[in-house]
Structures are given as C-alpha cells and as structure tokens.
Amino acid sequence: MSKVLVVTSGKGGVGKTTTTAALGAAIAQSGSSVCVVDFDVGLRNLDLVMGAERRVVYDLINVVCGDAKLSQAVIRDKRLPNLHLLPASQTRDKDALTDAGVARVMDELRQKFDWVICDSPAGIERGATLAMRHADVAVVVTNPEVSSVRDSDRIIGLLDSKTIKAEKGETLDKHLILTRYDAARAARGDMLKVEDVLEILSLPLLAIIPDSQEVLRASNVGCPVTLNNPLSAPARAYADAVRRLQGETVPMSVLSDRRSFLERSFLDKFFARRAA
Amino acid sequence: MNLLSFLKVRQTAPLARERLQLIIAHERAEVGRSQLVDILREEILAVIAKHIAIDRDKVQVRVEQGQEVSTLDLDIELPVNFNAKKAA
C-alpha cells in the first residue's frame, strides 16, 4: 500500500526541500521505493539539493500535459537505486498543472512507488494546495519563530479543508517537524521552546532538527543530509523521523553535534568581544 | 555591554508565545467565520433556487461582528418576473 506524503509549511525558507530530500533518502535507505516530487513550479530546487540538476530532461508539467511519460521524467538517484526524483518545471507556468492531470500522475506514482513525497511550494496558493491535495500524510515544517508558526497554523487549516481526505471526511495524518532548533537559545528564553510550538499548533511531533551547519554543507554538495553525513545530528533526527513514520516508537530528544553549552557560551562571548 | 545591562536583558520567547497565541486564536475564528458564511450562502441559495430561478452572483451573505451584537446580512436580488416560474 503506497503512501503519499506532503512536506508543507506556508512560510518559505524553513526547510521543506531539505526535509523532503532527507526523508526521501532515509526512507529509500530503509528499503522502500521512493519518488520525491517537486511542486514548486518556476522555482524548482529539489533537483539542486538532491544533486540531480544536470540530469533534468522532462518535468512534472511535461508529464501532467502528456508531453512525456512518467518513466521519461523520473530521475533515478545515483547513490540509492530505489530513490527517484520528479523535478518541477523551471519555465512553464504553474497554471499548466490541471487538477485532472495531477490526479492522473499521482495515481501512476502510487502504482510505481511505496512512498511519494511531495515538496510543496511556499504560500497558500494553487501550487501549495495541489501539492497537498492527494496526501495521506502531511509533514508541517516549522521554525521556532513567530512568522513560521503563524503560517503553519494557516497551512494546517488548509490540510483540514482542501485535501481529498478532508473532503471525504477522513482524517489526514499530520505531523510537525521543528527545524533550526537551538536548545541553548530556547533554554535562555530567546527562542520558542518545543513545547510552546506544540501547544500552539497541537500537532504530534515527528522530529526536532537541530540548527546545524551540516544542512548547508549537504546542500552545497547536492546530497540529502541523511546521506551526506549520516552521523550528524540533523541526519540522525531525520532518520528517527522516518522510523516513527514507519510505525516504530523512538524516544524524542534534541540531538546536537555542537560543543557543550558552557564551552560555547564562553568561547562565543570571548570571540564576540574580540570582534567588537 | 556592562554586566548590569547584560543581566537586564529580558527573555523574549514568552512574549513571542503570548503574541502567537492571541493572533492565532483570532485568525482561527476569522477563518471559521468565513467558512460559515460559505455554508450559509450555499444553503440559502439552494432553498431559494427551489422556488425561484436566481442568479448566483446576486446573492450576498455577510456576517458583521460588532461589540454588542453580530448581524447576518442577506442581500438577494430577485429577477423582474420572479413569480413566472411558480406560475408556470
């Protein structure tokens, strides 16, 4: 039984594409076949984060319009043979994504893959609602920051009203991934705590991804963070998220690959003074 | 920054949390209200359409939220010969 998962957030720049790539690679590593689909027409980036930008020939819109077969557009990952990418179009207008066309492509993807992971564009417009439309599972990506939390609340409202599952009166499985979390700043009272965000959004927590330089390093080289440095804190947090998605019970903790708080605050203050 | 001003720095996260709770409660109510207006509009249209052929665009449904009372405002423009269908 295949599953369609949407990675969404409302706000841009919170880590949807990073999360899509990381979850996709981790699920593929666990043995399931996966296709990650970029819905961000005109601003595609999943290809770049996955390191497949020079291999794009056909895209989602070509398949939706019937100009290319799904098998022609899907790119197989060079590192993991059961990981695939369906890129977005960089040039065509997103109005070319028709409801019926997307429904047909999603059906075909469901038949071919165990997991279909849709990377939603930012915003609450058509692209975002189309990306979530066919989902069985939703992952809402949020930063511990006021604008991101507010936008996530809007997106949760859309997940509860605009998806096929919601329209049928069924419940859509929704999860929260909190990204760019800094436990030390939260402890100092300078950042919303995990509990604050959970209380406001009332979604079950799937993972806490610590703020880490490994995320940027991975995107620099075009490799999902879960593959690029599997031992890093964000990679382990995403791997745990995948185990939870697959039904395992994994204890939740804020992982870190940083120096200890004491070390850091002393050194940071020292260098901040030197720099000032 | 001397030690005294460093100690005076307030925690900002509690304020973020409070502001978010307020604005999100407000926005959820707003969205709920606009969904209610959509439902009312559709159901009112259906009732009227059973008896009179009306233009969908000529039906306005508004909910005004006041301090003391809230009002539901219906503005339905009927066609000139709206009795014709009934007579036929």
Short mmCIF file of C-alpha atoms in Angstrom, two decimals:
data_model
loop_
_atom_site.label_atom_id
_atom_site.label_comp_id
_atom_site.label_asym_id
_atom_site.label_seq_id
_atom_site.Cartn_x
_atom_site.Cartn_y
_atom_site.Cartn_z
CA MET A 1 0.00 0.00 0.00
CA SER A 2 1.73 3.16 -1.15
CA LYS A 3 1.65 6.43 0.75
CA VAL A 4 1.62 10.00 -0.44
CA LEU A 5 3.29 12.41 1.95
CA VAL A 6 3.30 16.19 1.55
CA VAL A 7 6.00 18.37 3.08
CA THR A 8 4.48 21.80 3.59
CA SER A 9 4.88 24.92 5.75
CA GLY A 10 3.23 28.06 4.42
CA LYS A 11 6.34 30.14 5.00
CA GLY A 12 9.33 29.87 2.68
CA GLY A 13 12.87 29.07 3.72
CA VAL A 14 12.01 26.93 6.74
CA GLY A 15 13.45 23.70 5.33
CA LYS A 16 10.78 21.99 3.21
CA THR A 17 13.15 20.98 0.43
CA THR A 18 15.89 19.91 2.86
CA THR A 19 13.29 17.84 4.72
CA THR A 20 11.89 16.30 1.53
CA ALA A 21 15.36 15.23 0.37
CA ALA A 22 16.39 13.97 3.83
CA LEU A 23 13.20 11.97 4.43
CA GLY A 24 13.21 10.62 0.86
CA ALA A 25 16.78 9.35 1.16
CA ALA A 26 16.24 7.88 4.62
CA ILE A 27 13.08 6.04 3.54
CA ALA A 28 14.87 4.74 0.44
CA GLN A 29 17.73 3.53 2.65
CA SER A 30 15.24 1.57 4.72
CA GLY A 31 14.42 -0.45 1.58
CA SER A 32 11.19 1.14 0.27
CA SER A 33 10.97 2.67 -3.18
CA VAL A 34 10.54 6.45 -3.07
CA CYS A 35 9.81 9.24 -5.51
CA VAL A 36 10.26 12.83 -4.34
CA VAL A 37 8.17 15.25 -6.39
CA ASP A 38 8.92 18.97 -6.68
CA PHE A 39 5.69 21.02 -6.89
CA ASP A 40 7.45 24.37 -6.84
CA VAL A 41 6.88 25.26 -10.48
CA GLY A 42 9.09 28.11 -11.62
CA LEU A 43 11.32 27.96 -8.54
CA ARG A 44 12.47 24.37 -8.53
CA ASN A 45 15.23 23.48 -6.11
CA LEU A 46 14.76 19.88 -5.08
CA ASP A 47 16.88 18.83 -8.09
CA LEU A 48 19.73 21.02 -6.81
CA VAL A 49 19.51 19.82 -3.22
CA MET A 50 19.47 16.20 -4.50
CA GLY A 51 22.42 16.88 -6.83
CA ALA A 52 20.47 15.97 -9.99
CA GLU A 53 20.17 19.44 -11.57
CA ARG A 54 22.16 18.49 -14.67
CA ARG A 55 20.14 15.36 -15.32
CA VAL A 56 16.71 17.01 -15.71
CA VAL A 57 15.22 16.37 -19.15
CA TYR A 58 11.45 16.28 -18.62
CA ASP A 59 9.48 17.56 -15.65
CA LEU A 60 6.19 17.30 -13.76
CA ILE A 61 4.35 19.63 -16.15
CA ASN A 62 5.53 17.66 -19.20
CA VAL A 63 4.04 14.53 -17.61
CA VAL A 64 0.84 16.29 -16.49
CA CYS A 65 0.33 17.66 -20.02
CA GLY A 66 1.10 14.30 -21.60
CA ASP A 67 4.23 15.58 -23.41
CA ALA A 68 6.38 12.96 -21.68
CA LYS A 69 5.84 9.63 -19.99
CA LEU A 70 6.38 9.41 -16.24
CA SER A 71 9.25 6.98 -16.80
CA GLN A 72 10.98 9.54 -19.05
CA ALA A 73 10.74 12.34 -16.48
CA VAL A 74 11.66 10.45 -13.32
CA ILE A 75 15.39 10.62 -12.45
CA ARG A 76 16.93 7.72 -10.57
CA ASP A 77 19.32 8.72 -7.80
CA LYS A 78 22.95 7.73 -8.42
CA ARG A 79 23.60 6.81 -4.79
CA LEU A 80 20.39 4.96 -3.91
CA PRO A 81 18.78 2.91 -6.69
CA ASN A 82 15.30 2.99 -5.12
CA LEU A 83 15.29 6.80 -4.69
CA HIS A 84 13.76 8.82 -7.54
CA LEU A 85 13.07 12.46 -8.34
CA LEU A 86 10.33 14.02 -10.42
CA PRO A 87 11.51 17.62 -10.92
CA ALA A 88 9.31 20.70 -11.29
CA SER A 89 9.32 22.79 -14.41
CA GLN A 90 11.53 25.84 -14.29
CA THR A 91 9.97 27.67 -17.22
CA ARG A 92 6.35 26.70 -17.74
CA ASP A 93 3.51 28.47 -15.98
CA LYS A 94 2.04 26.70 -12.98
CA ASP A 95 -1.46 27.05 -14.47
CA ALA A 96 -0.43 24.14 -16.66
CA LEU A 97 -0.87 21.93 -13.60
CA THR A 98 -4.50 20.88 -14.06
CA ASP A 99 -6.43 19.13 -11.27
CA ALA A 100 -7.19 16.13 -13.50
CA GLY A 101 -3.63 15.94 -14.83
CA VAL A 102 -2.09 15.99 -11.36
CA ALA A 103 -4.59 13.37 -10.16
CA ARG A 104 -3.60 11.07 -13.03
CA VAL A 105 0.14 11.48 -12.36
CA MET A 106 -0.34 10.91 -8.61
CA ASP A 107 -2.26 7.69 -9.38
CA GLU A 108 0.55 6.49 -11.59
CA LEU A 109 3.19 7.39 -8.97
CA ARG A 110 1.23 5.46 -6.32
CA GLN A 111 1.34 2.37 -8.53
CA LYS A 112 5.10 2.60 -9.06
CA PHE A 113 6.44 3.64 -5.65
CA ASP A 114 5.92 2.76 -1.98
CA TRP A 115 6.28 6.41 -0.98
CA VAL A 116 5.56 9.57 -2.95
CA ILE A 117 6.88 12.67 -1.18
CA CYS A 118 5.56 15.99 -2.48
CA ASP A 119 7.68 19.08 -1.82
CA SER A 120 5.18 21.93 -1.58
CA PRO A 121 5.93 25.48 -2.70
CA ALA A 122 5.67 28.20 -0.06
CA GLY A 123 2.43 30.14 0.20
CA ILE A 124 -1.20 29.06 0.26
CA GLU A 125 -1.91 29.42 -3.44
CA ARG A 126 -2.74 26.81 -6.03
CA GLY A 127 0.71 25.16 -6.10
CA ALA A 128 0.59 24.53 -2.36
CA THR A 129 -2.99 23.24 -2.37
CA LEU A 130 -2.24 20.94 -5.34
CA ALA A 131 0.82 19.52 -3.58
CA MET A 132 -1.26 18.59 -0.52
CA ARG A 133 -4.42 17.56 -2.40
CA HIS A 134 -3.68 13.82 -2.70
CA ALA A 135 -1.76 13.35 0.54
CA ASP A 136 -2.34 10.57 3.08
CA VAL A 137 0.27 12.02 5.44
CA ALA A 138 1.35 15.62 5.96
CA VAL A 139 4.58 16.86 7.48
CA VAL A 140 4.38 20.51 8.53
CA VAL A 141 7.85 22.05 8.72
CA THR A 142 8.12 24.91 11.23
CA ASN A 143 10.92 27.07 12.63
CA PRO A 144 10.66 28.19 16.27
CA GLU A 145 9.90 31.71 15.11
CA VAL A 146 6.63 33.69 15.15
CA SER A 147 6.04 34.11 11.41
CA SER A 148 6.71 30.46 10.68
CA VAL A 149 4.40 29.22 13.46
CA ARG A 150 1.59 31.52 12.34
CA ASP A 151 1.90 30.40 8.72
CA SER A 152 1.97 26.75 9.78
CA ASP A 153 -1.34 27.29 11.55
CA ARG A 154 -2.84 28.53 8.27
CA ILE A 155 -1.47 25.54 6.41
CA ILE A 156 -2.93 23.14 9.00
CA GLY A 157 -6.31 24.78 8.34
CA LEU A 158 -5.88 24.10 4.61
CA LEU A 159 -4.83 20.49 5.24
CA ASP A 160 -8.09 20.08 7.16
CA SER A 161 -10.23 21.54 4.39
CA LYS A 162 -8.61 21.33 0.94
CA THR A 163 -7.26 17.78 0.79
CA ILE A 164 -9.21 14.90 -0.73
CA LYS A 165 -9.04 13.06 2.60
CA ALA A 166 -10.56 16.04 4.43
CA GLU A 167 -13.28 16.46 1.82
CA LYS A 168 -14.22 12.81 2.23
CA GLY A 169 -14.45 13.35 5.98
CA GLU A 170 -11.42 11.13 6.63
CA THR A 171 -8.58 12.23 8.86
CA LEU A 172 -5.29 13.19 7.32
CA ASP A 173 -2.30 12.04 9.34
CA LYS A 174 -0.49 15.28 10.28
CA HIS A 175 2.94 15.66 11.89
CA LEU A 176 5.22 18.50 12.88
CA ILE A 177 8.93 18.72 12.17
CA LEU A 178 10.56 21.56 14.06
CA THR A 179 13.67 22.71 12.17
CA ARG A 180 16.56 25.05 13.03
CA TYR A 181 16.05 24.39 16.72
CA ASP A 182 18.68 25.66 19.13
CA ALA A 183 18.18 24.11 22.56
CA ALA A 184 20.59 26.52 24.23
CA ARG A 185 18.78 29.61 22.95
CA ALA A 186 15.42 28.08 23.91
CA ALA A 187 16.77 27.40 27.42
CA ARG A 188 17.87 31.04 27.69
CA GLY A 189 14.37 32.17 26.75
CA ASP A 190 15.45 33.65 23.43
CA MET A 191 13.69 31.09 21.24
CA LEU A 192 10.27 29.44 21.40
CA LYS A 193 10.56 26.06 23.09
CA VAL A 194 9.42 22.82 21.50
CA GLU A 195 6.53 22.69 23.99
CA ASP A 196 5.43 26.25 23.08
CA VAL A 197 5.18 25.39 19.38
CA LEU A 198 3.43 22.10 20.08
CA GLU A 199 0.92 23.77 22.37
CA ILE A 200 0.07 26.42 19.79
CA LEU A 201 -0.16 24.14 16.76
CA SER A 202 -1.36 20.98 18.57
CA LEU A 203 0.24 18.56 16.13
CA PRO A 204 2.15 15.41 17.08
CA LEU A 205 5.91 15.98 16.92
CA LEU A 206 7.77 13.89 14.34
CA ALA A 207 11.26 15.32 14.81
CA ILE A 208 13.32 18.18 16.18
CA ILE A 209 16.02 19.06 13.67
CA PRO A 210 18.78 20.99 15.42
CA ASP A 211 20.20 24.09 13.79
CA SER A 212 23.35 22.69 12.21
CA GLN A 213 25.99 23.59 9.67
CA GLU A 214 25.63 20.08 8.25
CA VAL A 215 22.39 21.11 6.48
CA LEU A 216 24.16 23.81 4.46
CA ARG A 217 27.15 21.54 3.83
CA ALA A 218 24.86 18.86 2.43
CA SER A 219 23.03 21.26 0.10
CA ASN A 220 26.36 22.74 -1.03
CA VAL A 221 27.36 19.36 -2.43
CA GLY A 222 23.88 18.34 -3.59
CA CYS A 223 23.37 15.42 -1.25
CA PRO A 224 20.49 14.81 1.20
CA VAL A 225 21.82 15.44 4.73
CA THR A 226 20.87 11.89 5.75
CA LEU A 227 23.29 10.54 3.11
CA ASN A 228 25.98 13.19 3.27
CA ASN A 229 26.78 12.79 6.94
CA PRO A 230 24.59 10.07 8.47
CA LEU A 231 26.15 10.51 11.90
CA SER A 232 25.43 14.23 12.13
CA ALA A 233 22.67 15.40 14.46
CA PRO A 234 20.21 16.52 11.74
CA ALA A 235 20.72 13.25 9.82
CA ARG A 236 20.05 11.17 12.93
CA ALA A 237 16.97 13.28 13.72
CA TYR A 238 15.60 12.74 10.20
CA ALA A 239 16.39 9.01 10.38
CA ASP A 240 14.43 8.81 13.65
CA ALA A 241 11.55 10.67 11.98
CA VAL A 242 11.43 8.02 9.26
CA ARG A 243 11.35 5.22 11.83
CA ARG A 244 8.43 6.98 13.53
CA LEU A 245 6.64 7.39 10.18
CA GLN A 246 7.05 3.66 9.66
CA GLY A 247 5.34 2.98 12.98
CA GLU A 248 8.28 2.48 15.33
CA THR A 249 8.36 4.13 18.73
CA VAL A 250 11.59 6.09 19.03
CA PRO A 251 12.28 8.30 22.06
CA MET A 252 12.42 12.00 21.20
CA SER A 253 15.43 14.09 22.14
CA VAL A 254 17.15 17.22 20.93
CA LEU A 255 20.24 15.87 19.21
CA SER A 256 23.31 18.01 18.93
CA ASP A 257 26.74 17.83 17.37
CA ARG A 258 27.90 21.04 18.91
CA ARG A 259 30.25 21.86 21.73
CA SER A 260 28.66 21.90 25.14
CA PHE A 261 26.69 24.93 26.20
CA LEU A 262 29.33 26.08 28.68
CA GLU A 263 32.15 25.72 26.20
CA ARG A 264 30.16 27.52 23.57
CA SER A 265 28.93 30.43 25.62
CA PHE A 266 32.41 31.12 26.99
CA LEU A 267 34.10 30.86 23.63
CA ASP A 268 31.38 32.78 21.78
CA LYS A 269 31.48 35.63 24.27
CA PHE A 270 35.24 35.70 24.12
CA PHE A 271 35.24 35.92 20.33
CA ALA A 272 32.31 38.35 20.25
CA ARG A 273 34.28 40.72 22.48
CA ARG A 274 37.35 40.31 20.34
CA ALA A 275 35.34 41.07 17.21
CA ALA A 276 33.59 44.11 18.68
CA MET B 1 27.66 45.94 27.28
CA ASN B 2 28.39 46.03 31.00
CA LEU B 3 27.34 43.35 33.45
CA LEU B 4 24.33 45.28 34.70
CA SER B 5 22.71 45.75 31.29
CA PHE B 6 23.53 42.15 30.45
CA LEU B 7 21.51 41.00 33.46
CA LYS B 8 18.62 43.24 32.50
CA VAL B 9 18.15 41.58 29.10
CA ARG B 10 14.65 40.12 29.18
CA GLN B 11 13.66 36.77 27.81
CA THR B 12 11.86 37.34 24.53
CA ALA B 13 10.38 33.89 23.88
CA PRO B 14 7.50 34.30 26.38
CA LEU B 15 6.36 37.41 24.52
CA ALA B 16 6.57 35.56 21.19
CA ARG B 17 4.45 32.79 22.64
CA GLU B 18 1.83 35.19 24.00
CA ARG B 19 1.58 37.18 20.76
CA LEU B 20 1.26 33.99 18.73
CA GLN B 21 -1.49 32.59 20.93
CA LEU B 22 -3.51 35.80 20.55
CA ILE B 23 -3.14 36.23 16.81
CA ILE B 24 -3.71 32.55 16.02
CA ALA B 25 -6.89 32.39 18.14
CA HIS B 26 -8.13 35.48 16.32
CA GLU B 27 -7.28 34.11 12.87
CA ARG B 28 -8.83 30.72 13.54
CA ALA B 29 -12.09 32.45 14.49
CA GLU B 30 -11.90 34.53 11.32
CA VAL B 31 -11.37 31.52 9.06
CA GLY B 32 -14.18 29.66 10.85
CA ARG B 33 -16.48 32.60 10.24
CA SER B 34 -15.70 32.82 6.53
CA GLN B 35 -16.35 29.08 6.20
CA LEU B 36 -19.70 29.58 7.97
CA VAL B 37 -20.60 32.34 5.51
CA ASP B 38 -19.81 30.00 2.59
CA ILE B 39 -22.03 27.26 4.04
CA LEU B 40 -24.88 29.68 4.76
CA ARG B 41 -24.63 31.13 1.27
CA GLU B 42 -24.83 27.71 -0.39
CA GLU B 43 -27.75 26.54 1.73
CA ILE B 44 -29.71 29.77 1.34
CA LEU B 45 -29.13 29.62 -2.42
CA ALA B 46 -30.42 26.06 -2.52
CA VAL B 47 -33.60 26.96 -0.64
CA ILE B 48 -34.38 29.93 -2.88
CA ALA B 49 -33.47 28.08 -6.07
CA LYS B 50 -36.16 25.52 -5.29
CA HIS B 51 -38.78 28.21 -5.85
CA ILE B 52 -37.21 30.97 -7.92
CA ALA B 53 -34.63 30.96 -10.71
CA ILE B 54 -31.95 33.29 -9.29
CA ASP B 55 -28.57 34.48 -10.38
CA ARG B 56 -25.88 33.11 -8.01
CA ASP B 57 -23.94 36.36 -8.21
CA LYS B 58 -26.94 38.36 -6.99
CA VAL B 59 -26.87 36.74 -3.55
CA GLN B 60 -24.70 38.45 -0.93
CA VAL B 61 -24.19 36.98 2.53
CA ARG B 62 -22.27 38.96 5.14
CA VAL B 63 -21.61 38.46 8.82
CA GLU B 64 -20.79 41.63 10.71
CA GLN B 65 -19.20 41.18 14.09
CA GLY B 66 -19.97 44.04 16.46
CA GLN B 67 -19.13 44.69 20.09
CA GLU B 68 -22.66 44.07 21.36
CA VAL B 69 -24.44 42.26 18.54
CA SER B 70 -23.46 40.49 15.37
CA THR B 71 -25.63 40.60 12.30
CA LEU B 72 -26.23 38.28 9.38
CA ASP B 73 -26.89 40.39 6.33
CA LEU B 74 -28.63 38.83 3.31
CA ASP B 75 -28.93 40.75 0.08
CA ILE B 76 -30.77 38.81 -2.61
CA GLU B 77 -31.69 40.43 -5.89
CA LEU B 78 -34.69 38.75 -7.48
CA PRO B 79 -35.32 38.73 -11.23
CA VAL B 80 -38.06 41.06 -12.54
CA ASN B 81 -40.52 38.26 -13.25
CA PHE B 82 -39.58 36.03 -10.31
CA ASN B 83 -43.16 34.80 -9.99
CA ALA B 84 -43.14 33.41 -13.54
CA LYS B 85 -41.53 30.09 -12.68
CA LYS B 86 -44.02 29.43 -9.91
CA ALA B 87 -46.93 30.28 -12.21
CA ALA B 88 -45.68 28.05 -15.00
#
